[in-house]
Amino acid sequence: MNVAIVGAGPAGLYLAILLKRDNRRHRVTIYERNRLEDTFGFGVVFSDETLENVGEADPQTNEAMAEAAAHWEDIEIHYRGTVLRSTGHRFSGLERTTLLQLLARRAQTLGVTIHWQQQIRDLGDCGLSQADLIVAADGVASTLRERLAARFEPRLDWRHNRFVWLGTTRPFPAFTFYFKSSPAGLWRTHAYQYAPGRSTFIVEAREETWAASGLAEDDEAGTVAYLEQLFAEELQGHRLLANRSIWRRFPTVRNARWHWNNMVLLGDAAHTAHFSVGSGTKLAMEDAIALAAALRTGATVPAALSAYEAARRPQVESLQRAAQASLEWFEATERYHDTEPLQFAFNLLTRSLRITHDNLRVRDPALVTEVDRWFAEQAAVQSGRAVPLDPPPPPLFTPYKLRELVLPNRIVVSSMCQYRAEDGTPNDWHLVHLGSRAMGGAGLIMTEMTDVSREGRISPGCAGMYRPEHVSGWKRIVDFVHETSGAAIGLQLSHAGRKGSTCVLWEGEDQPLPEGNWPLIAPSAIPYLANSQVPREMTRADMDQVAEDFVRAAGMAEAAGFDLIELHLAHGYLLASFISPLTNRRADEYGGSFENRMRYPLEIVSRVRAAWPAAKPLSVRISAVDWAPGGMEAHDSVEVATMVVAAGADIVDVSAGQTIPDAKPIYGRQFQTPFSDRIRHEARVPTMTVGNISSAADVNTILAAGRADLVVLARAHLYDPYWTRHAAVELGYPMQWPPEYDTLNRYTPRVR
Ligand SMILES: Cc1cc2nc3c(=O)[nH]c(=O)nc-3n(C[C@H](O)[C@H](O)[C@H](O)COP(=O)(O)OP(=O)(O)OC[C@H]3O[C@@H](n4cnc5c(N)ncnc54)[C@H](O)[C@@H]3O)c2cc1C
Ligand SMILES: Cc1cc2nc3c(=O)[nH]c(=O)nc-3n(C[C@H](O)[C@H](O)[C@H](O)COP(=O)(O)O)c2cc1C
């Protein structure tokens, strides 16, 4: 096979090595525009695990890399005058020139031809088009990718922060993060040693901070002088070193396709991952391993390229998601400015979702115990309950207080419509459904969306709080929960608005009833689906009626003994549809501006608050974003949360979407938690987070990092009503089983 590779970076060089190892008769030629010694930047960092995995493909390279690398285990976080050290993170740093030199040497030994200082401007250059396989390993600004942009459809997401890649002679003993304030703003530094007496020193700041510093993009001397002064204490008399050190913005590169005919994109040309997860070189070299493996099968080149992309893409995208979370963390660090240093450090270490409370316990058990103890102390003060400190409970098993209600732990069973009621009346299904989840150990059980009027239902099967018998129906369930478990129970109150009068879920989600439809009301006369009933635009008299229905339902909730009310201002139902500009087109004082759109939902919050006992908490569920152009954005949700709390809510339950049918949510593990985190820190209100959370490790991480106060699980509780008890066993926390199940108490779980 005749292979032409453009770019002698880690991707191109390692691919050349592996192809030659596989078959010496392959003709492999690399075209590199620079000389070998011309590299930008200083060192790169790998986890030891990556080094081993990457090295396995070519043990000689592995040996050379391991020999040249500096190794360390600790991460140091310098924040607000404190230094927190976490151990057990095995990393290696390697000079980029050394890496490229050892790869180039190995490639040349194996018979790879490298043409240095040979820039490729087009596919016709240097007989490239005659090759059996053309590899574009020409980095983030890939010329070949741009020439064939119509085929690969590249998307470059230029991020907000500015960064500069510098070096220093100070040998940092640990991977070191500095967070340093100056009059211009907050500066973040990522520093690590890559050779004796040499460290990488990347400085990053918000665009505003960088602009306020007065530094120019490409004034290396000015940058070095400014930063040497700013970090004088940290540099301990050492100098900063520049090497094409200009202030850049990081582009996250994604491509719709990585291959076309006999050409493939490799490494940064295909995808980038933010430097804060230190994985660009790893990805580039792993690409080479995967591509060599696909070509080794003997398939035709186009077939091998398809197989390569199919196998490799999910792994890369998973790492890009982690990198995205990490880069967003560094873009939003100002948000955490008054967080306790210990929590700040835990938050930083767990930012990309790759390290959880559980993983960190394996790496650094002492730190996790310290975090848990700190969290338990806070919980004891907040709740007024004694919490053991030796050993401290996992964060999810700490109490939490809302007004006079003290929840025994931080797990909430999310509201889930059951469509089993008749004219709103709950029955045995609801008793068993909610009762078993209370027995399962969660701290708070939420009823399904329960409607304040018959016309306010989504479907004929929806639960309600509008007929006198609803009080006794719910009271039976509330009493069961109180008598048989330590859980509290909350009622979610709602009105379906334009999403009402539809079939039950399994007979046609959101579809109008075949017969017996009831009239709908909404802020504006916009149907949900094209074939949905067109709602009538609400008059002020309609608003008065619905407000009275909410107030009456709150009184009935008190009579039934509920501990908490949650008002449903999410998912496109009546109150949510006032808030979103996609569903509210009113011309009066209830439409138009954000304040106007909030007016009626806030009126409901205040009126229910006034009707609900002062000792009992009120929650409000919101959709933080609409996942649709022109709709609600994350920054709007900070305002919504601030306003609902000012109107009397005690906690904000942060969900998202379901406002319009063709929204484009970005799913993933904990996909809505960043909204809760943002609201909690920017609006400074208590939050619950919900959405694709299923493991105890994730719950503990969210809580300890301060991304929410309570964690809400929906489908995980359908799967396992005993989720909380099972988490206790898994975590070795001694949660008592009810006396009826006492035999289980004798198998006391291991306490850490
Ligand atoms: C600030 C910063 C810090 C980083 N830190 C780390 C880290 O700690 N760990 C890590 O793993 N990664 C890190 N990276 C990422 C890492 O540098 C890249 O992801 C990695 O080098 C990608 O390898 P590559 O071979 O795909 O591309 P590159 O290394 O960019 O190589 C591409 C090569 O192609 C050549 N080339 C480009 N165009 C042409 C052309 N038209 N003709 C001929 N030759 C051409 C270039 O000269 C270059 O040598 C960091 C990146 C930045 C910006
Ligand atoms: C069967 C089912 C019914 C639901 N009904 C409601 C509801 O009545 N009220 C509500 O606010 N959310 C409702 N949701 C959304 C969930 O409460 C939750 O926000 C969503 O499922 C994401 O959480 P999860 O990933 O843990 O399932 C429902 C979800 C499911 C799966």
PDB file of N, CA and C and ligand atoms in Angstrom, residues 413-419 447-450 458 492 505 566 568 570-571 573 621 653 655-656 658 671-672 690-694 712-718, ligand 2:
ATOM      1  N   VAL A 413     -37.870  11.118  44.712  1.00  0.00           N
ATOM      2  CA  VAL A 413     -38.527  10.373  43.630  1.00  0.00           C
ATOM      3  C   VAL A 413     -39.245  11.406  42.774  1.00  0.00           C
ATOM      4  N   SER A 414     -38.869  11.468  41.505  1.00  0.00           N
ATOM      5  CA  SER A 414     -39.402  12.520  40.643  1.00  0.00           C
ATOM      6  C   SER A 414     -40.879  12.294  40.328  1.00  0.00           C
ATOM      7  N   SER A 415     -41.553  13.374  40.004  1.00  0.00           N
ATOM      8  CA  SER A 415     -42.947  13.271  39.571  1.00  0.00           C
ATOM      9  C   SER A 415     -43.030  12.465  38.290  1.00  0.00           C
ATOM     10  N   MET A 416     -43.901  11.473  38.282  1.00  0.00           N
ATOM     11  CA  MET A 416     -44.071  10.668  37.062  1.00  0.00           C
ATOM     12  C   MET A 416     -45.543  10.326  36.854  1.00  0.00           C
ATOM     13  N   CYS A 417     -46.122  10.868  35.793  1.00  0.00           N
ATOM     14  CA  CYS A 417     -47.525  10.602  35.478  1.00  0.00           C
ATOM     15  C   CYS A 417     -47.758   9.108  35.337  1.00  0.00           C
ATOM     16  N   GLN A 418     -48.841   8.647  35.889  1.00  0.00           N
ATOM     17  CA  GLN A 418     -49.158   7.214  35.831  1.00  0.00           C
ATOM     18  C   GLN A 418     -50.364   6.939  34.933  1.00  0.00           C
ATOM     19  N   TYR A 419     -51.187   7.940  34.706  1.00  0.00           N
ATOM     20  CA  TYR A 419     -52.372   7.795  33.828  1.00  0.00           C
ATOM     21  C   TYR A 419     -53.289   6.672  34.304  1.00  0.00           C
ATOM     22  N   THR A 447     -45.560  13.243  44.095  1.00  0.00           N
ATOM     23  CA  THR A 447     -46.657  12.666  43.310  1.00  0.00           C
ATOM     24  C   THR A 447     -46.435  13.042  41.847  1.00  0.00           C
ATOM     25  N   GLU A 448     -47.181  12.382  40.998  1.00  0.00           N
ATOM     26  CA  GLU A 448     -47.181  12.776  39.595  1.00  0.00           C
ATOM     27  C   GLU A 448     -47.805  14.167  39.455  1.00  0.00           C
ATOM     28  N   MET A 449     -47.709  14.730  38.265  1.00  0.00           N
ATOM     29  CA  MET A 449     -48.375  16.003  37.972  1.00  0.00           C
ATOM     30  C   MET A 449     -49.865  15.830  38.286  1.00  0.00           C
ATOM     31  N   THR A 450     -50.343  16.647  39.236  1.00  0.00           N
ATOM     32  CA  THR A 450     -51.706  16.523  39.737  1.00  0.00           C
ATOM     33  C   THR A 450     -52.424  17.826  39.402  1.00  0.00           C
ATOM     34  N   ILE A 458     -53.899  16.483  31.560  1.00  0.00           N
ATOM     35  CA  ILE A 458     -53.298  16.135  30.275  1.00  0.00           C
ATOM     36  C   ILE A 458     -54.195  15.112  29.587  1.00  0.00           C
ATOM     37  N   GLN A 492     -47.221  17.582  43.332  1.00  0.00           N
ATOM     38  CA  GLN A 492     -46.908  18.465  42.213  1.00  0.00           C
ATOM     39  C   GLN A 492     -48.214  18.970  41.607  1.00  0.00           C
ATOM     40  N   LEU A 505     -50.478   8.008  27.767  1.00  0.00           N
ATOM     41  CA  LEU A 505     -49.176   7.852  27.107  1.00  0.00           C
ATOM     42  C   LEU A 505     -49.117   6.694  26.110  1.00  0.00           C
ATOM     43  N   GLU A 566     -45.151  21.319  45.022  1.00  0.00           N
ATOM     44  CA  GLU A 566     -44.297  21.794  43.925  1.00  0.00           C
ATOM     45  C   GLU A 566     -45.211  22.338  42.838  1.00  0.00           C
ATOM     46  N   HIS A 568     -45.714  23.359  39.031  1.00  0.00           N
ATOM     47  CA  HIS A 568     -45.114  22.921  37.768  1.00  0.00           C
ATOM     48  C   HIS A 568     -45.062  24.088  36.795  1.00  0.00           C
ATOM     49  N   ALA A 570     -42.846  24.019  34.332  1.00  0.00           N
ATOM     50  CA  ALA A 570     -41.916  23.444  33.350  1.00  0.00           C
ATOM     51  C   ALA A 570     -42.683  22.708  32.261  1.00  0.00           C
ATOM     52  N   HIS A 571     -41.926  22.209  31.294  1.00  0.00           N
ATOM     53  CA  HIS A 571     -42.384  21.224  30.302  1.00  0.00           C
ATOM     54  C   HIS A 571     -43.534  21.702  29.428  1.00  0.00           C
ATOM     55  N   TYR A 573     -46.378  23.162  30.068  1.00  0.00           N
ATOM     56  CA  TYR A 573     -47.767  23.191  30.554  1.00  0.00           C
ATOM     57  C   TYR A 573     -48.179  24.661  30.777  1.00  0.00           C
ATOM     58  N   ARG A 621     -40.879  23.777  39.838  1.00  0.00           N
ATOM     59  CA  ARG A 621     -40.105  23.114  38.779  1.00  0.00           C
ATOM     60  C   ARG A 621     -40.095  24.014  37.550  1.00  0.00           C
ATOM     61  N   ASP A 653     -36.619  23.282  41.274  1.00  0.00           N
ATOM     62  CA  ASP A 653     -36.392  21.938  40.729  1.00  0.00           C
ATOM     63  C   ASP A 653     -36.096  22.147  39.234  1.00  0.00           C
ATOM     64  N   SER A 655     -35.489  21.363  35.677  1.00  0.00           N
ATOM     65  CA  SER A 655     -35.623  20.447  34.553  1.00  0.00           C
ATOM     66  C   SER A 655     -35.363  21.259  33.282  1.00  0.00           C
ATOM     67  N   ALA A 656     -35.726  20.719  32.118  1.00  0.00           N
ATOM     68  CA  ALA A 656     -35.518  21.467  30.871  1.00  0.00           C
ATOM     69  C   ALA A 656     -36.447  20.939  29.785  1.00  0.00           C
ATOM     70  N   GLN A 658     -39.261  20.304  26.639  1.00  0.00           N
ATOM     71  CA  GLN A 658     -40.650  19.847  26.461  1.00  0.00           C
ATOM     72  C   GLN A 658     -41.614  21.008  26.235  1.00  0.00           C
ATOM     73  N   PHE A 671     -27.422  15.441  32.052  1.00  0.00           N
ATOM     74  CA  PHE A 671     -27.397  16.510  31.050  1.00  0.00           C
ATOM     75  C   PHE A 671     -28.043  17.816  31.506  1.00  0.00           C
ATOM     76  N   GLN A 672     -28.871  17.773  32.550  1.00  0.00           N
ATOM     77  CA  GLN A 672     -29.489  19.026  33.006  1.00  0.00           C
ATOM     78  C   GLN A 672     -28.801  19.604  34.247  1.00  0.00           C
ATOM     79  N   VAL A 690     -32.304  17.148  38.103  1.00  0.00           N
ATOM     80  CA  VAL A 690     -32.957  15.941  37.579  1.00  0.00           C
ATOM     81  C   VAL A 690     -32.495  15.719  36.147  1.00  0.00           C
ATOM     82  N   GLY A 691     -32.484  14.460  35.719  1.00  0.00           N
ATOM     83  CA  GLY A 691     -32.206  14.166  34.314  1.00  0.00           C
ATOM     84  C   GLY A 691     -31.014  13.260  34.119  1.00  0.00           C
ATOM     85  N   ASN A 692     -31.335  12.009  33.816  1.00  0.00           N
ATOM     86  CA  ASN A 692     -30.294  11.017  33.505  1.00  0.00           C
ATOM     87  C   ASN A 692     -29.241  10.900  34.597  1.00  0.00           C
ATOM     88  N   ILE A 693     -29.726  10.777  35.799  1.00  0.00           N
ATOM     89  CA  ILE A 693     -28.833  10.508  36.936  1.00  0.00           C
ATOM     90  C   ILE A 693     -29.254   9.147  37.464  1.00  0.00           C
ATOM     91  N   SER A 694     -28.322   8.235  37.602  1.00  0.00           N
ATOM     92  CA  SER A 694     -28.764   6.921  38.056  1.00  0.00           C
ATOM     93  C   SER A 694     -27.835   6.253  39.058  1.00  0.00           C
ATOM     94  N   VAL A 712     -32.873  14.363  42.088  1.00  0.00           N
ATOM     95  CA  VAL A 712     -34.178  13.819  41.735  1.00  0.00           C
ATOM     96  C   VAL A 712     -33.998  12.730  40.682  1.00  0.00           C
ATOM     97  N   LEU A 713     -34.524  11.553  40.946  1.00  0.00           N
ATOM     98  CA  LEU A 713     -34.385  10.446  40.004  1.00  0.00           C
ATOM     99  C   LEU A 713     -35.777   9.989  39.566  1.00  0.00           C
ATOM    100  N   ALA A 714     -36.010   9.942  38.289  1.00  0.00           N
ATOM    101  CA  ALA A 714     -37.309   9.481  37.779  1.00  0.00           C
ATOM    102  C   ALA A 714     -37.179   8.032  37.319  1.00  0.00           C
ATOM    103  N   ARG A 715     -36.693   7.822  36.084  1.00  0.00           N
ATOM    104  CA  ARG A 715     -36.692   6.456  35.542  1.00  0.00           C
ATOM    105  C   ARG A 715     -35.898   5.478  36.379  1.00  0.00           C
ATOM    106  N   ALA A 716     -34.857   5.941  37.036  1.00  0.00           N
ATOM    107  CA  ALA A 716     -34.089   5.029  37.901  1.00  0.00           C
ATOM    108  C   ALA A 716     -34.988   4.466  38.998  1.00  0.00           C
ATOM    109  N   HIS A 717     -35.993   5.254  39.404  1.00  0.00           N
ATOM    110  CA  HIS A 717     -36.930   4.766  40.423  1.00  0.00           C
ATOM    111  C   HIS A 717     -38.022   3.881  39.843  1.00  0.00           C
ATOM    112  N   LEU A 718     -38.295   3.995  38.538  1.00  0.00           N
ATOM    113  CA  LEU A 718     -39.232   3.036  37.930  1.00  0.00           C
ATOM    114  C   LEU A 718     -38.565   1.667  37.908  1.00  0.00           C
TER     115      LEU A 718
HETATM  116  C1  LIG B   2     -43.219   7.968  33.029  1.00  0.00           C
HETATM  117  C2  LIG B   2     -42.812   9.390  33.265  1.00  0.00           C
HETATM  118  C3  LIG B   2     -43.751  10.324  33.670  1.00  0.00           C
HETATM  119  C4  LIG B   2     -43.382  11.638  33.942  1.00  0.00           C
HETATM  120  N1  LIG B   2     -44.288  12.521  34.462  1.00  0.00           N
HETATM  121  C5  LIG B   2     -43.878  13.741  34.919  1.00  0.00           C
HETATM  122  C6  LIG B   2     -44.733  14.567  35.676  1.00  0.00           C
HETATM  123  O1  LIG B   2     -45.846  14.211  35.987  1.00  0.00           O
HETATM  124  N2  LIG B   2     -44.261  15.772  36.083  1.00  0.00           N
HETATM  125  C7  LIG B   2     -43.004  16.175  35.807  1.00  0.00           C
HETATM  126  O2  LIG B   2     -42.611  17.287  36.199  1.00  0.00           O
HETATM  127  N3  LIG B   2     -42.158  15.405  35.113  1.00  0.00           N
HETATM  128  C8  LIG B   2     -42.560  14.186  34.682  1.00  0.00           C
HETATM  129  N4  LIG B   2     -41.683  13.351  34.046  1.00  0.00           N
HETATM  130  C9  LIG B   2     -40.290  13.799  33.894  1.00  0.00           C
HETATM  131  C10 LIG B   2     -39.477  13.277  35.077  1.00  0.00           C
HETATM  132  O3  LIG B   2     -39.939  13.765  36.315  1.00  0.00           O
HETATM  133  C11 LIG B   2     -37.994  13.623  34.919  1.00  0.00           C
HETATM  134  O4  LIG B   2     -37.849  15.019  34.923  1.00  0.00           O
HETATM  135  C12 LIG B   2     -37.413  13.037  33.643  1.00  0.00           C
HETATM  136  O5  LIG B   2     -37.845  11.705  33.443  1.00  0.00           O
HETATM  137  C13 LIG B   2     -35.881  13.045  33.684  1.00  0.00           C
HETATM  138  O6  LIG B   2     -35.422  12.297  34.783  1.00  0.00           O
HETATM  139  P1  LIG B   2     -34.805  10.799  34.613  1.00  0.00           P
HETATM  140  O7  LIG B   2     -33.715  10.895  33.599  1.00  0.00           O
HETATM  141  O8  LIG B   2     -34.290  10.466  36.006  1.00  0.00           O
HETATM  142  O9  LIG B   2     -35.897   9.896  34.170  1.00  0.00           O
HETATM  143  C14 LIG B   2     -42.047  12.029  33.744  1.00  0.00           C
HETATM  144  C15 LIG B   2     -41.114  11.107  33.298  1.00  0.00           C
HETATM  145  C16 LIG B   2     -41.473   9.776  33.081  1.00  0.00           C
HETATM  146  C17 LIG B   2     -40.414   8.795  32.654  1.00  0.00           C
END
